[in-house]
Amino acid sequence: MKVLGIETSCDESGIALYDSEKGLLADALYSQIEMHTEYGGVVPELASRDHIQRVLPLINQVLEQAGLQRSDIDAIAYTKGPGLIGALMVGASIGRSMAWALGIPAVGVHHMEGHLLAPMLEDNSPEFPFLALLVSGGHTQLVRVDGIGQYQLLGESIDDAAGEAFDKVASMLELGYPGGPKISMLAEKGTEGRFKFPRPMCDRPGLDFSFSGLKTFTLNTVAKCREAGQFDDQDRADVALAFEEAVVGTLAFKCRRALRETGLKQLVIAGGVSANKRLRVQLEAMAKKEGGSLRYARPEFCTDNGAMIAYAGCQRLLAGEAEELTVAPQPRWNMEELAAV
Ligand code: KG4
Ligand code: ZN
């Protein structure tokens, strides 16, 4: 089955073709980052308008890459939610209309399920059951995964998501948007041990996270440096390093606790923040020490992309899932409500 995947939940138009027998055939991405940079974050209305312009040319591009015609597509998977309503509407309307015109089924995919299953696109893919850490711009969740659609939420952030904290701290350091990769790069020049930031919620039981206090702590540190008369590039790098270490340390601490509590051995990380090098290295070492292993997707499939939507949609379509013709995006959507396949 050849599935066209359409991702338009935020600021990236991601399109891909996935074949249930041959694997990924083609994928293309248009990132709107440059357009949103001057505003310091995503402007929803601009995002929707840009998706309208990008999606059809990208579909033509992946078809050409794969040497296929529209008539070769067997089904369409589009991101149904969660995300920005206007942006979701674009992918849903195009996906649904195209499926109707071609006389093929279409299915709306949960964006976080897409992220969660992205490591399945790699060699040495994860095997059920496993523990998943979902870390994106909008979510920080620990999930027990027993199969596709069999998700048990074990813990999540009670305030900011990890990616959101990266973005806000990047803005404090005047690094621009999106912050994750920029903080990471700057942290490489940081002085080890100059600042020690707290590891939020690690002194309490449970598997929830909180990153808002860490953000305030960072803001106060920056303010103190400025009051002392200077905040130069080295200070910025030192703060970036301390912040990244604190986020990564906290995530690793909670993942280890979750592995021990569930008895699971395999840890999967997914979502934009899972592209973070320090996080990968630290979690890999931790998982090994616990007698387990770590799995993740290539960096471009950690952040938003069409391949993960095509893959997740394909699994649901193969299991016989089908939807009515209505276009009904869900900007807020709990992953535990999904049907098991
Ligand atoms: O999954 P994603 O592309 O979009 C959402 O579904 O939210 O995640 C985007 C988030 C942003 O907050 C971005 O700063 C963060 O992922 N991110 C990173 C890195 N690459 C992207 N955070 C830390 N380190 C990175 N290398
Ligand atoms: Zn995402």
XYZ file of C-alpha atoms and ligand atoms in Angstrom:
368
model
C 0.000 0.000 0.000
C 1.413 3.395 -1.050
C 0.427 6.148 1.371
C 0.869 9.870 0.864
C 1.576 11.613 4.185
C 0.726 15.275 4.762
C 1.997 17.120 7.862
C 0.870 20.733 8.407
C 0.291 21.046 12.165
C 2.663 23.937 12.817
C 5.407 25.678 10.840
C 6.613 22.902 8.562
C 4.936 21.485 5.456
C 6.098 17.868 5.358
C 5.079 15.491 2.563
C 6.152 11.880 2.052
C 5.300 8.660 0.249
C 5.521 5.457 2.262
C 5.092 1.982 0.796
C 4.082 -0.758 3.237
C 6.285 -3.199 1.302
C 9.229 -1.097 0.127
C 9.416 1.429 2.978
C 9.904 5.152 2.514
C 9.864 6.127 -1.176
C 10.311 9.901 -0.977
C 9.959 12.810 1.393
C 10.158 16.591 1.193
C 9.917 19.396 3.695
C 9.429 23.123 3.556
C 10.266 24.932 6.776
C 8.710 28.333 7.457
C 11.321 29.211 10.083
C 12.717 32.149 8.124
C 9.272 33.709 7.747
C 8.501 33.481 11.488
C 11.978 34.503 12.682
C 11.302 38.239 12.615
C 8.346 37.687 15.000
C 10.335 35.467 17.404
C 7.849 32.578 17.106
C 5.179 31.040 14.904
C 2.427 33.395 13.670
C -0.522 31.008 13.132
C -2.250 32.897 10.309
C 0.979 33.254 8.333
C 1.639 29.544 8.887
C -1.746 28.506 7.416
C -1.344 30.747 4.380
C 2.106 29.397 3.683
C 0.981 25.753 3.952
C -1.640 26.505 1.265
C 1.121 27.563 -1.112
C 3.527 24.726 -0.321
C 1.545 21.506 -0.017
C 0.575 20.834 -3.655
C 4.033 21.609 -5.136
C 5.608 19.370 -2.452
C 3.197 16.553 -3.340
C 4.256 16.870 -6.984
C 7.891 16.869 -5.863
C 7.640 13.602 -3.884
C 5.676 11.924 -6.686
C 8.412 12.909 -9.128
C 11.138 11.719 -6.726
C 9.401 8.351 -6.428
C 8.645 8.161 -10.183
C 4.910 7.817 -9.476
C 1.654 9.410 -10.646
C -1.185 10.598 -8.421
C -3.162 7.563 -9.594
C -0.515 5.282 -8.010
C -1.370 6.532 -4.491
C -3.493 4.018 -2.556
C -4.382 6.163 0.459
C -3.731 9.508 2.135
C -2.742 10.219 5.742
C -2.829 13.767 7.073
C -2.203 15.263 10.517
C -5.567 15.702 12.202
C -4.199 17.193 15.453
C -2.997 18.387 17.875
C -1.698 21.622 16.373
C -2.680 25.054 15.080
C -6.255 24.896 13.816
C -5.681 26.925 10.630
C -2.563 24.964 9.726
C -4.328 21.637 10.416
C -7.277 22.707 8.239
C -4.974 23.073 5.229
C -3.564 19.533 5.392
C -6.954 18.037 6.254
C -8.810 19.794 3.419
C -6.181 19.004 0.808
C -5.781 15.400 2.007
C -9.520 14.741 2.138
C -10.311 16.444 -1.181
C -7.522 14.669 -2.992
C -8.587 11.310 -1.571
C -12.177 11.975 -2.645
C -11.091 12.986 -6.146
C -8.911 9.878 -6.493
C -11.518 7.582 -4.941
C -9.135 6.360 -2.229
C -9.363 6.321 1.599
C -7.913 9.028 3.833
C -7.138 8.902 7.518
C -6.407 11.637 10.062
C -3.294 10.924 12.135
C -2.444 12.033 15.684
C 0.689 14.185 15.385
C 2.278 12.748 18.548
C 1.581 9.180 17.433
C 3.422 10.140 14.256
C 6.429 11.315 16.312
C 6.240 8.244 18.531
C 6.361 5.866 15.554
C 9.027 7.773 13.551
C 11.868 5.544 14.907
C 10.058 2.641 13.160
C 11.269 4.118 9.868
C 14.877 3.315 10.820
C 16.845 0.069 10.646
C 16.988 -1.635 14.015
C 13.547 -0.264 14.839
C 12.020 -0.543 18.339
C 9.993 -3.566 19.369
C 6.855 -3.457 21.541
C 6.545 -3.033 24.456
C 8.741 -0.014 25.111
C 8.949 3.184 27.096
C 8.695 6.371 25.032
C 9.834 9.849 25.930
C 8.001 12.308 23.698
C 9.740 15.665 23.742
C 8.564 18.338 21.339
C 7.653 22.019 21.315
C 4.227 21.306 22.806
C 4.616 18.008 24.697
C 6.842 16.309 27.269
C 5.399 12.908 28.007
C 6.495 9.502 29.244
C 4.356 6.815 27.649
C 4.188 3.064 28.005
C 3.716 1.668 24.490
C 2.380 -1.881 24.128
C 1.446 -1.611 20.450
C 0.145 0.894 17.937
C -2.677 2.754 19.672
C -1.915 1.119 23.016
C -0.591 4.034 24.962
C -0.539 4.601 28.687
C 0.517 8.056 29.820
C 2.886 7.661 32.781
C 3.862 11.282 33.280
C 3.973 14.654 31.560
C 4.943 18.262 32.030
C 2.655 20.171 34.341
C 3.646 23.446 32.639
C 6.072 24.167 29.768
C 7.176 21.441 27.359
C 10.934 20.812 27.120
C 11.103 22.232 23.569
C 9.128 25.290 24.642
C 11.639 25.882 27.463
C 14.509 25.627 24.944
C 12.743 28.187 22.729
C 12.042 30.617 25.586
C 15.582 30.423 26.976
C 16.945 30.931 23.451
C 14.887 34.082 23.219
C 16.320 35.280 26.603
C 19.778 34.718 25.164
C 18.726 36.545 21.977
C 19.477 33.509 19.847
C 16.279 33.537 17.793
C 13.753 30.854 16.896
C 13.674 27.812 17.103
C 15.852 27.699 20.160
C 16.741 24.030 20.610
C 19.434 23.641 17.966
C 20.829 27.143 18.693
C 21.185 26.523 22.441
C 22.772 23.186 21.700
C 25.378 24.706 19.402
C 26.203 27.505 21.825
C 26.406 25.072 24.775
C 29.359 23.366 23.084
C 31.416 26.486 23.856
C 30.180 26.644 27.469
C 32.397 26.337 30.543
C 31.655 23.116 32.389
C 30.677 23.717 36.027
C 30.437 27.521 35.962
C 26.686 27.527 36.642
C 24.690 24.763 38.265
C 20.966 24.865 37.442
C 18.303 22.914 39.379
C 16.818 19.596 38.158
C 13.098 20.313 38.628
C 10.830 17.687 40.285
C 13.664 15.166 40.707
C 13.357 15.343 44.497
C 9.690 14.298 44.299
C 8.158 10.932 43.491
C 6.335 10.388 40.212
C 7.048 10.827 36.545
C 5.782 14.347 35.869
C 7.992 17.195 34.689
C 8.058 20.942 35.183
C 10.244 23.320 33.205
C 8.761 26.678 34.042
C 10.821 27.150 37.251
C 14.012 26.297 35.385
C 13.131 28.968 32.852
C 12.735 31.551 35.666
C 15.999 30.398 37.249
C 17.713 30.957 33.889
C 16.134 34.397 33.554
C 17.356 35.345 37.053
C 20.873 34.121 36.268
C 20.952 36.232 33.103
C 19.653 39.261 35.062
C 22.317 38.804 37.767
C 25.072 38.636 35.153
C 23.725 41.800 33.527
C 23.544 43.594 36.904
C 27.157 42.637 37.551
C 27.938 44.714 34.480
C 28.413 42.259 31.655
C 26.762 39.513 29.671
C 29.094 38.580 26.869
C 29.210 35.655 24.442
C 31.025 33.424 26.937
C 28.384 34.123 29.623
C 25.688 33.237 27.072
C 27.420 29.954 26.245
C 27.854 29.117 29.945
C 24.144 29.717 30.611
C 23.186 27.678 27.520
C 25.306 24.760 28.756
C 23.924 24.864 32.310
C 20.361 25.023 30.991
C 20.835 22.177 28.509
C 22.516 20.031 31.165
C 19.621 20.656 33.559
C 16.942 19.713 30.988
C 18.829 16.642 29.797
C 19.680 15.597 33.368
C 16.036 15.899 34.414
C 14.758 13.936 31.406
C 17.360 11.214 31.984
C 16.493 10.991 35.689
C 12.776 10.521 34.977
C 13.401 8.055 32.148
C 15.547 5.913 34.444
C 12.843 5.991 37.106
C 10.210 5.013 34.519
C 12.348 2.135 33.191
C 12.809 0.831 36.726
C 9.141 1.235 37.674
C 7.786 -0.424 34.513
C 10.504 -3.047 34.136
C 10.750 -2.087 30.448
C 14.197 -2.282 28.872
C 13.774 -0.398 25.631
C 13.618 3.388 25.646
C 12.483 5.312 22.574
C 12.830 9.076 22.247
C 10.857 11.064 19.712
C 9.857 14.644 18.867
C 11.995 17.684 18.049
C 14.067 17.660 21.271
C 15.082 14.027 20.620
C 17.417 15.436 17.947
C 19.483 16.872 20.820
C 22.949 15.308 20.879
C 23.553 15.623 24.612
C 20.177 13.997 25.318
C 20.942 11.070 22.996
C 24.385 10.474 24.479
C 23.208 10.697 28.084
C 20.128 8.514 27.586
C 22.109 5.947 25.634
C 24.584 5.622 28.522
C 21.791 5.483 31.095
C 19.758 2.864 29.170
C 22.862 0.695 28.735
C 23.642 0.914 32.440
C 20.069 -0.232 33.154
C 20.605 -3.252 30.897
C 18.478 -1.797 28.108
C 18.850 0.186 24.899
C 17.863 3.462 23.282
C 16.219 4.006 19.883
C 15.548 7.215 17.974
C 14.940 8.481 14.468
C 17.419 10.351 12.239
C 17.416 14.081 13.182
C 15.175 15.163 10.281
C 12.514 12.653 11.385
C 12.693 13.866 15.018
C 11.310 17.264 14.083
C 8.051 17.583 12.138
C 7.984 15.655 8.859
C 5.618 13.931 6.445
C 7.247 10.486 6.677
C 6.057 9.857 10.241
C 2.473 10.754 9.249
C 2.580 8.513 6.165
C 3.957 5.648 8.294
C 1.471 5.993 11.175
C -1.446 6.440 8.735
C -0.351 3.380 6.773
C -0.412 1.193 9.903
C -3.943 2.380 10.742
C -5.187 1.945 7.162
C -3.723 -1.568 6.983
C -5.649 -2.356 10.158
C -8.843 -1.341 8.327
C -9.331 2.079 9.819
C -11.344 4.447 7.632
C -12.979 7.799 8.152
C -15.986 9.663 6.894
C -15.555 12.445 4.367
C -15.891 15.187 6.990
C -12.913 17.429 7.604
C -12.636 17.635 11.387
C -9.208 18.602 12.709
C -8.676 18.306 16.459
C -6.367 21.059 17.763
C -6.460 19.424 21.226
C -6.338 15.650 21.331
C -5.324 13.185 24.041
C -3.272 10.295 22.595
C -4.754 7.818 25.084
C -8.114 8.171 23.272
C -6.726 6.476 20.151
C -8.039 3.052 19.170
C -5.676 0.103 19.438
C -4.935 -1.595 16.108
O 8.486 17.979 17.214
P 8.745 19.361 16.800
O 9.438 19.594 15.486
O 7.430 20.190 16.750
C 6.401 20.014 17.674
O 5.615 19.060 17.502
O 6.384 20.814 18.631
O 9.585 20.031 17.977
C 10.036 21.340 17.910
C 10.811 21.637 19.164
C 11.218 23.096 19.273
O 10.874 23.545 20.552
C 12.721 23.049 19.076
O 13.414 24.077 19.776
C 13.069 21.671 19.622
O 12.009 20.849 19.201
N 14.339 21.165 19.077
C 15.422 20.918 19.825
C 16.442 20.489 18.941
N 15.927 20.474 17.677
C 14.637 20.893 17.791
N 15.630 21.027 21.154
C 16.846 20.714 21.628
N 17.868 20.315 20.854
C 17.715 20.185 19.510
N 18.748 19.795 18.764
Zn 5.900 17.822 16.158
